[in-house]
Coordinates of N, CA, C and O and ligand atoms in Angstrom, one line a residue:
M1 N 187.9 85.7 -40.9 CA 187.9 85.3 -39.5 C 189.3 84.7 -39.1 O 189.6 83.6 -39.6
A2 N 190.0 85.3 -38.2 CA 191.3 84.8 -37.8 C 191.2 83.7 -36.9 O 192.1 82.8 -36.9
Y3 N 190.2 83.7 -36.0 CA 190.1 82.7 -35.0 C 188.9 81.8 -35.2 O 187.8 82.4 -35.4
K4 N 189.0 80.6 -35.2 CA 187.9 79.7 -35.3 C 188.1 78.5 -34.4 O 189.1 77.8 -34.5
K5 N 187.1 78.3 -33.6 CA 187.2 77.2 -32.7 C 186.3 76.0 -33.3 O 185.2 76.2 -33.6
T6 N 186.9 74.9 -33.4 CA 186.1 73.8 -34.0 C 186.0 72.7 -32.9 O 186.9 72.5 -32.1
E7 N 184.9 72.0 -33.0 CA 184.7 70.8 -32.1 C 184.8 69.6 -32.9 O 184.3 69.5 -34.1
Q8 N 185.5 68.6 -32.4 CA 185.6 67.3 -33.1 C 185.0 66.2 -32.3 O 185.3 66.1 -31.1
Y9 N 184.2 65.4 -32.9 CA 183.6 64.2 -32.2 C 184.0 63.0 -33.0 O 184.0 63.0 -34.2
D10 N 184.2 61.9 -32.3 CA 184.5 60.6 -33.0 C 183.2 60.2 -33.6 O 182.1 60.0 -33.0
E11 N 183.2 59.9 -35.0 CA 182.0 59.6 -35.7 C 181.4 58.3 -35.3 O 180.2 58.2 -35.1
Q12 N 182.2 57.3 -35.1 CA 181.7 56.0 -34.7 C 181.0 56.0 -33.4 O 179.9 55.5 -33.2
T13 N 181.6 56.7 -32.4 CA 181.1 56.8 -31.1 C 179.8 57.6 -31.1 O 178.8 57.3 -30.5
T14 N 179.8 58.7 -31.9 CA 178.6 59.6 -32.0 C 177.4 58.8 -32.6 O 176.3 58.9 -32.0
S15 N 177.7 58.0 -33.6 CA 176.5 57.3 -34.2 C 176.0 56.2 -33.3 O 174.8 56.0 -33.2
S16 N 176.9 55.5 -32.6 CA 176.4 54.4 -31.7 C 175.7 55.0 -30.6 O 174.6 54.5 -30.2
L17 N 176.2 56.1 -30.0 CA 175.5 56.8 -28.9 C 174.2 57.3 -29.3 O 173.2 57.2 -28.6
T18 N 174.1 57.9 -30.5 CA 172.9 58.5 -31.0 C 171.8 57.4 -31.1 O 170.6 57.6 -30.6
E19 N 172.1 56.2 -31.6 CA 171.2 55.1 -31.7 C 170.7 54.7 -30.3 O 169.5 54.4 -30.0
T20 N 171.7 54.6 -29.3 CA 171.4 54.2 -28.0 C 170.4 55.2 -27.3 O 169.4 54.8 -26.6
Y21 N 170.7 56.5 -27.5 CA 169.8 57.5 -26.9 C 168.4 57.5 -27.5 O 167.4 57.8 -26.8
K22 N 168.4 57.3 -28.8 CA 167.1 57.2 -29.5 C 166.2 56.1 -28.9 O 165.1 56.3 -28.5
R23 N 166.8 55.0 -28.6 CA 166.2 53.9 -28.0 C 165.8 54.2 -26.6 O 164.6 53.9 -26.1
A24 N 166.6 54.9 -25.9 CA 166.4 55.3 -24.5 C 165.2 56.2 -24.4 O 164.3 56.0 -23.5
L25 N 165.1 57.1 -25.3 CA 163.9 58.1 -25.3 C 162.6 57.3 -25.5 O 161.6 57.6 -24.9
G26 N 162.7 56.3 -26.4 CA 161.5 55.5 -26.6 C 161.1 54.7 -25.4 O 159.9 54.7 -25.0
L27 N 162.1 54.2 -24.7 CA 161.8 53.4 -23.5 C 161.3 54.3 -22.4 O 160.5 53.8 -21.5
L28 N 161.6 55.6 -22.4 CA 161.1 56.5 -21.4 C 159.7 57.0 -21.7 O 159.1 57.8 -21.0
G29 N 159.1 56.5 -22.8 CA 157.7 56.9 -23.1 C 157.6 58.0 -24.1 O 156.5 58.5 -24.4
E30 N 158.7 58.4 -24.7 CA 158.7 59.5 -25.6 C 158.7 59.0 -27.1 O 158.9 57.8 -27.3
D31 N 158.4 59.9 -28.0 CA 158.4 59.5 -29.4 C 159.6 60.2 -30.0 O 159.6 61.4 -30.3
P32 N 160.7 59.4 -30.2 CA 161.9 60.0 -30.6 C 161.9 60.6 -32.1 O 162.7 61.3 -32.5
S33 N 160.8 60.3 -32.8 CA 160.7 60.8 -34.2 C 159.9 62.1 -34.2 O 159.8 62.7 -35.3
R34 N 159.3 62.5 -33.1 CA 158.6 63.8 -33.2 C 159.6 65.0 -33.4 O 160.7 64.9 -33.0
E35 N 159.0 66.1 -34.0 CA 159.9 67.1 -34.5 C 160.9 67.6 -33.4 O 162.1 67.7 -33.7
G36 N 160.4 67.9 -32.2 CA 161.3 68.5 -31.2 C 162.4 67.6 -30.8 O 163.4 68.1 -30.3
L37 N 162.2 66.3 -31.0 CA 163.3 65.4 -30.5 C 164.1 64.8 -31.6 O 165.1 64.0 -31.3
E38 N 163.8 65.3 -32.8 CA 164.5 64.7 -34.0 C 166.1 64.7 -33.8 O 166.7 63.7 -34.0
K39 N 166.6 65.8 -33.4 CA 168.1 65.9 -33.3 C 168.6 65.6 -31.9 O 169.8 65.7 -31.6
T40 N 167.7 65.4 -30.9 CA 168.0 65.3 -29.5 C 169.1 64.1 -29.3 O 170.1 64.3 -28.6
P41 N 168.8 62.9 -29.8 CA 169.8 61.8 -29.5 C 171.2 62.2 -30.0 O 172.2 61.9 -29.2
E42 N 171.3 62.9 -31.1 CA 172.7 63.3 -31.6 C 173.3 64.4 -30.7 O 174.4 64.4 -30.3
R43 N 172.4 65.3 -30.2 CA 172.9 66.3 -29.3 C 173.3 65.7 -28.0 O 174.4 66.1 -27.4
M44 N 172.6 64.8 -27.5 CA 173.0 64.1 -26.3 C 174.3 63.4 -26.4 O 175.2 63.5 -25.6
A45 N 174.4 62.7 -27.6 CA 175.7 62.0 -27.9 C 176.9 62.9 -27.8 O 177.9 62.6 -27.3
K46 N 176.7 64.1 -28.4 CA 177.8 65.1 -28.4 C 178.0 65.7 -27.1 O 179.2 65.9 -26.6
A47 N 176.9 66.0 -26.4 CA 177.0 66.7 -25.1 C 177.8 65.7 -24.1 O 178.6 66.2 -23.4
M48 N 177.4 64.5 -24.1 CA 178.0 63.5 -23.2 C 179.5 63.3 -23.5 O 180.3 63.2 -22.6
Q49 N 179.9 63.3 -24.8 CA 181.3 63.2 -25.2 C 182.0 64.5 -24.7 O 183.2 64.4 -24.2
F50 N 181.4 65.6 -24.8 CA 182.0 66.9 -24.3 C 182.2 66.8 -22.8 O 183.3 67.1 -22.2
L51 N 181.2 66.3 -22.1 CA 181.2 66.3 -20.6 C 182.1 65.3 -20.0 O 182.4 65.3 -18.8
T52 N 182.5 64.3 -20.9 CA 183.4 63.3 -20.4 C 184.8 63.3 -21.1 O 185.5 62.4 -21.1
Q53 N 185.1 64.5 -21.7 CA 186.3 64.6 -22.4 C 187.6 64.5 -21.6 O 188.7 64.3 -22.1
G54 N 187.4 64.6 -20.2 CA 188.5 64.5 -19.3 C 189.3 63.2 -19.4 O 190.5 63.2 -19.1
Y55 N 188.6 62.1 -19.8 CA 189.3 60.8 -19.9 C 190.5 60.9 -20.9 O 191.4 60.1 -20.7
T56 N 190.4 61.8 -21.9 CA 191.5 61.8 -22.9 C 192.5 62.9 -22.5 O 193.5 63.1 -23.3
L57 N 192.4 63.6 -21.4 CA 193.3 64.6 -21.1 C 194.2 64.2 -19.9 O 193.8 63.5 -19.0
D58 N 195.4 64.8 -19.9 CA 196.4 64.4 -18.9 C 196.8 65.6 -18.1 O 197.5 66.6 -18.6
A59 N 196.3 65.6 -16.8 CA 196.5 66.8 -16.0 C 197.9 67.2 -15.7 O 198.3 68.3 -15.8
E60 N 198.7 66.1 -15.5 CA 200.1 66.4 -15.2 C 200.9 67.0 -16.4 O 201.7 67.9 -16.2
A61 N 200.5 66.5 -17.6 CA 201.1 67.1 -18.8 C 200.7 68.5 -19.0 O 201.5 69.4 -19.4
I62 N 199.5 68.9 -18.6 CA 199.0 70.3 -18.7 C 199.8 71.2 -17.7 O 200.3 72.2 -18.1
L63 N 200.0 70.7 -16.5 CA 200.8 71.5 -15.5 C 202.2 71.6 -16.0 O 202.8 72.7 -15.8
N64 N 202.8 70.5 -16.5 CA 204.2 70.6 -17.0 C 204.4 71.4 -18.2 O 205.5 71.9 -18.4
S65 N 203.3 71.7 -19.0 CA 203.5 72.5 -20.2 C 203.7 73.9 -19.9 O 204.1 74.7 -20.7
A66 N 203.4 74.3 -18.6 CA 203.7 75.7 -18.2 C 204.3 75.8 -16.9 O 203.7 76.3 -15.9
K67 N 205.4 75.1 -16.8 CA 206.1 75.0 -15.5 C 207.4 75.9 -15.5 O 208.2 75.8 -16.4
F68 N 207.4 76.8 -14.6 CA 208.5 77.8 -14.6 C 209.3 77.7 -13.2 O 208.7 77.6 -12.2
H69 N 210.6 77.9 -13.4 CA 211.4 78.0 -12.2 C 211.2 79.3 -11.5 O 211.4 80.3 -12.1
E70 N 210.9 79.3 -10.2 CA 210.6 80.6 -9.5 C 211.0 80.3 -8.0 O 210.4 79.5 -7.4
P71 N 211.9 81.1 -7.5 CA 212.3 80.9 -6.1 C 211.4 81.5 -5.1 O 211.8 82.3 -4.3
I72 N 210.1 81.2 -5.2 CA 209.2 81.7 -4.1 C 208.6 80.5 -3.4 O 208.4 79.4 -3.9
S73 N 208.3 80.8 -2.1 CA 207.7 79.7 -1.3 C 206.5 80.3 -0.5 O 206.3 80.0 0.6
E74 N 205.7 81.2 -1.2 CA 204.5 81.8 -0.6 C 203.3 81.0 -1.1 O 203.4 80.5 -2.2
M75 N 202.3 81.0 -0.3 CA 201.1 80.3 -0.7 C 200.4 80.9 -2.0 O 200.3 82.1 -2.0
I76 N 200.1 80.1 -3.0 CA 199.4 80.6 -4.2 C 198.0 80.0 -4.2 O 197.9 78.8 -4.1
I77 N 197.0 80.9 -4.2 CA 195.7 80.4 -4.2 C 194.9 80.8 -5.4 O 194.9 81.9 -5.8
V78 N 194.2 79.8 -6.0 CA 193.2 80.1 -7.1 C 191.9 79.7 -6.5 O 191.6 78.5 -6.2
K79 N 191.1 80.7 -6.2 CA 189.8 80.4 -5.6 C 188.6 80.6 -6.5 O 188.7 81.3 -7.5
D80 N 187.5 80.1 -6.1 CA 186.2 80.2 -6.9 C 186.3 79.7 -8.3 O 185.8 80.3 -9.2
I81 N 187.0 78.6 -8.5 CA 187.0 78.0 -9.8 C 185.7 77.2 -10.0 O 185.4 76.4 -9.2
E82 N 185.0 77.6 -11.1 CA 183.7 76.9 -11.3 C 183.9 75.4 -11.6 O 184.8 75.1 -12.4
V83 N 183.1 74.6 -11.0 CA 183.2 73.2 -11.2 C 181.8 72.7 -11.8 O 180.8 72.9 -11.2
Y84 N 181.9 72.0 -12.9 CA 180.7 71.3 -13.4 C 181.1 69.8 -13.6 O 181.9 69.6 -14.5
S85 N 180.5 68.9 -12.9 CA 180.8 67.5 -13.1 C 179.5 66.7 -13.0 O 178.4 67.2 -12.9
M86 N 179.7 65.4 -13.2 CA 178.5 64.5 -13.1 C 178.8 63.3 -12.1 O 179.9 62.7 -12.2
C87 N 177.8 63.1 -11.2 CA 178.0 62.0 -10.3 C 178.0 60.7 -11.0 O 177.2 60.5 -12.0
E88 N 178.9 59.8 -10.6 CA 179.0 58.5 -11.3 C 177.8 57.5 -10.9 O 177.7 56.5 -11.6
H89 N 177.0 57.9 -9.9 CA 176.0 57.0 -9.5 C 174.7 57.2 -10.3 O 173.9 56.3 -10.6
H90 N 174.4 58.5 -10.7 CA 173.2 58.8 -11.4 C 173.4 59.5 -12.7 O 172.5 59.8 -13.4
M91 N 174.6 59.8 -13.0 CA 175.0 60.7 -14.1 C 174.2 61.9 -14.2 O 173.7 62.4 -15.2
L92 N 174.0 62.5 -13.0 CA 173.3 63.8 -12.9 C 174.4 64.8 -12.5 O 175.4 64.4 -11.8
P93 N 174.3 66.1 -12.8 CA 175.3 67.0 -12.5 C 175.5 67.4 -11.1 O 174.5 67.3 -10.3
F94 N 176.7 67.6 -10.7 CA 177.0 68.4 -9.5 C 177.9 69.5 -9.8 O 178.7 69.5 -10.8
F95 N 177.7 70.7 -9.1 CA 178.3 71.9 -9.5 C 178.6 72.8 -8.3 O 177.9 72.7 -7.3
G96 N 179.6 73.6 -8.5 CA 180.0 74.5 -7.4 C 181.3 75.1 -7.6 O 181.6 75.5 -8.8
K97 N 182.1 75.2 -6.5 CA 183.4 75.9 -6.7 C 184.5 75.2 -6.1 O 184.3 74.5 -5.1
A98 N 185.7 75.3 -6.7 CA 186.9 74.7 -6.1 C 187.8 75.8 -5.7 O 187.9 76.8 -6.4
H99 N 188.5 75.6 -4.6 CA 189.6 76.5 -4.2 C 190.8 75.7 -4.1 O 190.9 74.6 -3.4
V100 N 191.9 76.1 -4.8 CA 193.1 75.3 -4.9 C 194.3 76.1 -4.4 O 194.4 77.3 -4.8
A101 N 195.1 75.6 -3.6 CA 196.3 76.3 -3.2 C 197.5 75.4 -3.2 O 197.4 74.2 -3.0
Y102 N 198.7 76.0 -3.4 CA 199.9 75.2 -3.3 C 201.1 76.2 -2.8 O 201.0 77.4 -3.0
I103 N 202.1 75.6 -2.2 CA 203.2 76.3 -1.8 C 204.4 75.8 -2.6 O 204.8 74.6 -2.4
P104 N 204.9 76.6 -3.5 CA 205.9 76.1 -4.5 C 207.2 75.7 -3.8 O 207.6 76.3 -2.7
N105 N 207.9 74.9 -4.4 CA 209.3 74.5 -3.9 C 210.2 74.6 -5.1 O 210.9 73.6 -5.5
G106 N 210.3 75.8 -5.7 CA 211.1 76.0 -6.9 C 210.4 76.1 -8.2 O 210.9 76.6 -9.2
W107 N 209.2 75.5 -8.2 CA 208.5 75.5 -9.5 C 207.1 76.0 -9.3 O 206.4 75.6 -8.4
I108 N 206.7 76.9 -10.3 CA 205.3 77.3 -10.3 C 204.7 76.9 -11.7 O 205.4 76.6 -12.6
T109 N 203.3 77.0 -11.8 CA 202.7 76.7 -13.1 C 201.8 77.9 -13.4 O 201.5 78.7 -12.5
G110 N 201.3 78.0 -14.6 CA 200.4 79.1 -15.0 C 199.1 78.9 -14.2 O 198.6 77.8 -14.0
L111 N 198.6 80.1 -13.8 CA 197.4 80.0 -12.9 C 196.2 79.4 -13.7 O 195.4 78.7 -13.1
S112 N 196.1 79.7 -15.0 CA 195.0 79.1 -15.8 C 195.1 77.6 -15.9 O 194.1 76.9 -16.1
K113 N 196.3 77.1 -15.7 CA 196.5 75.6 -15.7 C 195.8 74.9 -14.5 O 195.3 73.8 -14.6
I114 N 195.8 75.6 -13.4 CA 195.2 75.1 -12.2 C 193.7 75.0 -12.5 O 193.0 73.9 -12.2
A115 N 193.1 76.0 -13.1 CA 191.7 75.9 -13.5 C 191.4 74.8 -14.5 O 190.4 74.1 -14.5
R116 N 192.4 74.7 -15.4 CA 192.2 73.6 -16.5 C 192.2 72.2 -15.9 O 191.4 71.4 -16.4
I117 N 193.1 72.0 -15.0 CA 193.1 70.6 -14.4 C 191.9 70.3 -13.6 O 191.5 69.1 -13.5
V118 N 191.3 71.3 -13.0 CA 190.0 71.0 -12.4 C 189.0 70.5 -13.4 O 188.3 69.5 -13.1
D119 N 189.0 71.1 -14.6 CA 188.1 70.6 -15.6 C 188.5 69.2 -16.1 O 187.6 68.3 -16.4
V120 N 189.8 68.9 -16.2 CA 190.3 67.6 -16.6 C 189.6 66.5 -15.8 O 189.1 65.5 -16.3
Y121 N 189.5 66.7 -14.5 CA 188.9 65.7 -13.6 C 187.4 65.8 -13.4 O 186.7 64.8 -13.2
A122 N 186.9 67.1 -13.6 CA 185.5 67.3 -13.4 C 184.7 66.7 -14.6 O 183.6 66.3 -14.5
R123 N 185.4 66.7 -15.8 CA 184.7 66.2 -17.0 C 184.9 64.7 -17.2 O 185.4 64.2 -18.2
R124 N 184.5 64.0 -16.2 CA 184.5 62.6 -16.1 C 183.3 62.2 -15.2 O 182.8 63.1 -14.5
L125 N 183.0 61.0 -15.1 CA 182.0 60.6 -14.1 C 182.8 60.5 -12.8 O 183.8 59.9 -12.7
Q126 N 182.2 61.2 -11.8 CA 183.0 61.4 -10.6 C 182.2 61.2 -9.3 O 180.9 61.1 -9.3
V127 N 182.9 61.2 -8.2 CA 182.4 61.5 -6.9 C 183.2 62.7 -6.4 O 184.4 62.8 -6.7
Q128 N 182.6 63.5 -5.6 CA 183.2 64.8 -5.2 C 184.5 64.5 -4.5 O 185.5 65.2 -4.6
E129 N 184.5 63.5 -3.6 CA 185.7 63.2 -2.8 C 186.9 62.8 -3.7 O 188.0 63.3 -3.4
R130 N 186.7 62.0 -4.7 CA 187.8 61.6 -5.6 C 188.3 62.8 -6.5 O 189.5 62.9 -6.6
L131 N 187.3 63.6 -6.9 CA 187.7 64.8 -7.7 C 188.7 65.6 -6.9 O 189.7 66.1 -7.4
T132 N 188.4 65.8 -5.6 CA 189.2 66.6 -4.7 C 190.6 66.0 -4.6 O 191.6 66.8 -4.8
T133 N 190.7 64.7 -4.4 CA 192.1 64.2 -4.2 C 192.8 64.0 -5.5 O 194.1 64.1 -5.6
E134 N 192.1 63.9 -6.7 CA 192.8 63.7 -7.9 C 193.5 65.1 -8.3 O 194.6 65.1 -8.8
I135 N 192.8 66.2 -8.0 CA 193.4 67.5 -8.3 C 194.6 67.7 -7.4 O 195.7 68.1 -7.9
L136 N 194.5 67.3 -6.2 CA 195.6 67.4 -5.3 C 196.8 66.6 -5.7 O 198.0 67.1 -5.8
D137 N 196.6 65.4 -6.1 CA 197.7 64.5 -6.5 C 198.4 65.0 -7.8 O 199.6 64.9 -7.9
A138 N 197.6 65.5 -8.7 CA 198.2 66.0 -10.0 C 199.2 67.1 -9.7 O 200.3 67.2 -10.2
I139 N 198.8 68.1 -8.8 CA 199.7 69.2 -8.5 C 200.9 68.7 -7.7 O 202.0 69.1 -8.0
K140 N 200.6 67.8 -6.8 CA 201.7 67.3 -6.0 C 202.8 66.6 -6.9 O 204.0 66.8 -6.7
N141 N 202.3 65.7 -7.8 CA 203.2 65.0 -8.7 C 203.9 65.9 -9.7 O 205.1 65.7 -9.9
A142 N 203.2 66.8 -10.3 CA 203.8 67.6 -11.3 C 204.8 68.7 -10.8 O 205.8 68.9 -11.4
L143 N 204.4 69.3 -9.7 CA 205.2 70.5 -9.2 C 206.1 70.2 -8.0 O 206.9 71.0 -7.7
Q144 N 205.8 69.0 -7.4 CA 206.6 68.7 -6.2 C 206.7 69.8 -5.3 O 207.8 70.2 -4.9
P145 N 205.6 70.4 -4.9 CA 205.6 71.6 -4.0 C 205.8 71.2 -2.5 O 205.9 70.1 -2.2
L146 N 205.7 72.3 -1.7 CA 205.9 72.0 -0.2 C 204.5 71.6 0.4 O 204.5 71.0 1.4
G147 N 203.4 72.0 -0.3 CA 202.1 71.6 0.2 C 201.1 71.9 -0.9 O 201.2 72.7 -1.8
V148 N 199.9 71.2 -0.8 CA 198.8 71.4 -1.7 C 197.5 71.3 -0.9 O 197.4 70.5 0.1
A149 N 196.5 72.2 -1.2 CA 195.2 72.1 -0.5 C 194.1 72.3 -1.6 O 194.3 73.1 -2.5
V150 N 193.1 71.5 -1.5 CA 192.0 71.6 -2.4 C 190.7 71.5 -1.6 O 190.5 70.6 -0.7
V151 N 189.8 72.5 -1.8 CA 188.5 72.5 -1.1 C 187.4 72.6 -2.2 O 187.6 73.5 -3.1
I152 N 186.4 71.7 -2.2 CA 185.4 71.9 -3.2 C 184.0 71.9 -2.5 O 183.8 71.2 -1.6
E153 N 183.2 72.9 -2.9 CA 181.9 73.1 -2.3 C 180.9 72.9 -3.5 O 181.0 73.6 -4.5
A154 N 180.0 71.9 -3.4 CA 179.2 71.6 -4.5 C 177.8 71.2 -4.1 O 177.5 70.6 -3.1
S155 N 176.8 71.5 -5.1 CA 175.4 71.0 -4.9 C 175.2 69.9 -5.9 O 175.7 69.9 -7.0
H156 N 174.6 68.9 -5.4 CA 174.4 67.6 -6.3 C 172.9 67.5 -6.7 O 172.0 67.4 -5.9
L157 N 172.7 67.6 -8.0 CA 171.3 67.5 -8.5 C 170.7 66.1 -8.2 O 169.5 66.0 -8.0
C158 N 171.5 65.1 -8.0 CA 170.9 63.8 -7.6 C 170.3 63.9 -6.2 O 169.4 63.1 -5.9
M159 N 170.7 64.8 -5.4 CA 170.1 65.0 -4.1 C 169.0 66.0 -4.1 O 168.0 65.9 -3.4
M160 N 169.1 66.9 -5.1 CA 168.1 68.0 -5.1 C 166.8 67.7 -5.9 O 165.7 68.1 -5.5
M161 N 167.0 66.9 -7.0 CA 165.9 66.6 -7.9 C 165.2 65.3 -7.5 O 164.1 65.1 -7.9
R162 N 165.9 64.4 -6.9 CA 165.4 63.1 -6.6 C 165.9 62.7 -5.2 O 166.4 63.6 -4.4
G163 N 165.7 61.5 -4.8 CA 166.2 61.0 -3.5 C 165.6 61.9 -2.4 O 164.4 62.1 -2.2
V164 N 166.5 62.4 -1.6 CA 166.1 63.1 -0.4 C 165.6 64.5 -0.6 O 165.0 65.2 0.2
Q165 N 165.7 65.0 -1.9 CA 165.2 66.3 -2.3 C 165.6 67.4 -1.3 O 164.8 68.2 -0.9
K166 N 166.9 67.5 -1.0 CA 167.4 68.5 -0.2 C 167.9 69.6 -1.1 O 169.0 69.5 -1.6
Q167 N 167.1 70.7 -1.3 CA 167.4 71.7 -2.3 C 168.6 72.6 -2.0 O 169.2 73.1 -2.8
N168 N 168.9 72.8 -0.7 CA 169.9 73.8 -0.3 C 171.2 73.2 0.3 O 172.0 73.9 0.8
S169 N 171.3 71.9 0.2 CA 172.5 71.3 0.9 C 173.7 71.5 0.0 O 173.6 71.4 -1.2
V170 N 174.8 71.8 0.6 CA 176.0 72.0 -0.1 C 177.0 71.0 0.5 O 177.1 70.9 1.7
T171 N 177.7 70.2 -0.3 CA 178.7 69.2 0.2 C 180.1 69.8 0.1 O 180.4 70.3 -1.0
T172 N 180.8 69.8 1.2 CA 182.2 70.3 1.1 C 183.1 69.2 1.3 O 183.0 68.4 2.2
T173 N 184.1 69.1 0.4 CA 185.2 68.1 0.6 C 186.5 68.8 0.6 O 186.6 69.9 0.0
S174 N 187.5 68.3 1.2 CA 188.8 68.9 1.3 C 189.9 67.9 1.3 O 189.7 66.7 1.7
A175 N 191.0 68.3 0.8 CA 192.2 67.4 0.9 C 193.4 68.3 1.1 O 193.6 69.4 0.5
F176 N 194.3 67.9 2.1 CA 195.4 68.7 2.4 C 196.7 67.8 2.4 O 196.6 66.7 2.9
W177 N 197.7 68.4 1.9 CA 199.0 67.6 1.9 C 200.2 68.5 2.3 O 200.2 69.7 1.9
G178 N 201.2 67.9 2.8 CA 202.4 68.7 3.1 C 202.2 69.8 4.1 O 201.6 69.5 5.2
E179 N 202.7 71.0 3.8 CA 202.6 72.1 4.7 C 201.2 72.3 5.2 O 201.0 72.8 6.3
F180 N 200.2 72.0 4.4 CA 198.8 72.3 4.8 C 198.3 71.3 5.8 O 197.2 71.4 6.3
E181 N 199.1 70.3 6.1 CA 198.7 69.4 7.2 C 199.0 70.0 8.6 O 198.5 69.6 9.6
R182 N 199.7 71.1 8.5 CA 200.0 71.9 9.8 C 198.8 72.8 10.0 O 198.3 73.5 9.1
N183 N 198.3 72.9 11.2 CA 197.1 73.7 11.5 C 197.2 75.1 11.1 O 196.2 75.7 10.5
E184 N 198.3 75.7 11.4 CA 198.5 77.1 11.1 C 198.4 77.5 9.6 O 197.7 78.4 9.2
T185 N 199.0 76.7 8.8 CA 199.0 76.9 7.3 C 197.6 76.6 6.8 O 197.0 77.4 6.0
R186 N 197.0 75.6 7.3 CA 195.6 75.2 6.9 C 194.6 76.3 7.2 O 193.8 76.8 6.4
S187 N 194.7 76.9 8.5 CA 193.8 77.9 8.9 C 194.0 79.2 8.1 O 193.0 79.9 7.7
E188 N 195.2 79.5 7.7 CA 195.5 80.7 6.9 C 194.8 80.5 5.5 O 194.2 81.4 5.0
F189 N 194.9 79.3 5.0 CA 194.3 79.0 3.7 C 192.7 79.2 3.8 O 192.1 79.8 3.0
I190 N 192.2 78.6 4.8 CA 190.7 78.6 5.0 C 190.3 80.0 5.2 O 189.2 80.5 4.7
R191 N 191.1 80.8 5.9 CA 190.7 82.2 6.1 C 190.7 83.0 4.8 O 189.9 83.8 4.5
L192 N 191.8 82.7 4.0 CA 191.9 83.4 2.7 C 190.8 83.1 1.7 O 190.5 83.9 0.9
I193 N 190.4 81.8 1.7 CA 189.3 81.5 0.8 C 187.9 81.9 1.3 O 186.9 81.8 0.6
G194 N 187.9 82.3 2.6 CA 186.6 82.7 3.2 C 185.6 81.7 3.3 O 184.4 81.9 3.2
S195 N 186.1 80.4 3.5 CA 185.1 79.3 3.6 C 184.6 79.2 5.0 O 185.3 79.6 6.0
T196 N 183.5 78.5 5.1 CA 183.0 78.3 6.5 C 183.5 77.0 7.0 O 183.2 76.5 8.1
L197 N 184.4 76.3 6.2 CA 185.0 75.0 6.6 C 185.8 75.2 7.8 O 186.5 76.2 8.0
H198 N 185.8 74.2 8.7 CA 186.6 74.3 9.9 C 187.8 73.3 9.9 O 187.6 72.2 9.3
Ligands
ZN201 ZN1 174.3 60.9 -7.6

């Protein structure tokens, strides 16, 4: 086997979290020692470390790792990037799509890097509004482009499963900077991503 992907978890963190989740399962009225739940606290410990791995990643460093000089100043759009994050109020998932655009000013980055930095910020405890502006700021700082636009459309399980139980509501957040603050450029971007956003 030439390719092997390995996952690494911090041992100390994993064992402390495992103990904590075992206790939590008991407090919720479950029997953490029954067969089906035997490995659950450890799985939760690993899943949560995976879902919050963004804290150890540096979005600007990722963008800079594939930064190329290119004399173009046309709008570059990466749309329909899958987003999976967790709300910081309930630690329940919210998920949807991000559409990201920028207008280069001499520098471009790899298209896959744009998708990766969405994950860098999504894999933390978040609010959708902050996620949107953090993605924008990273691109703005690393590439110093003429403009950046980020739109995120997401469904929040904390609204769907509990609280107001609105199953079909989608929250849209957006952030625009530079050229995208001009109506004309922003409209062009909105048209190209096919969003219902106005
Ligand atoms: Zn929430």
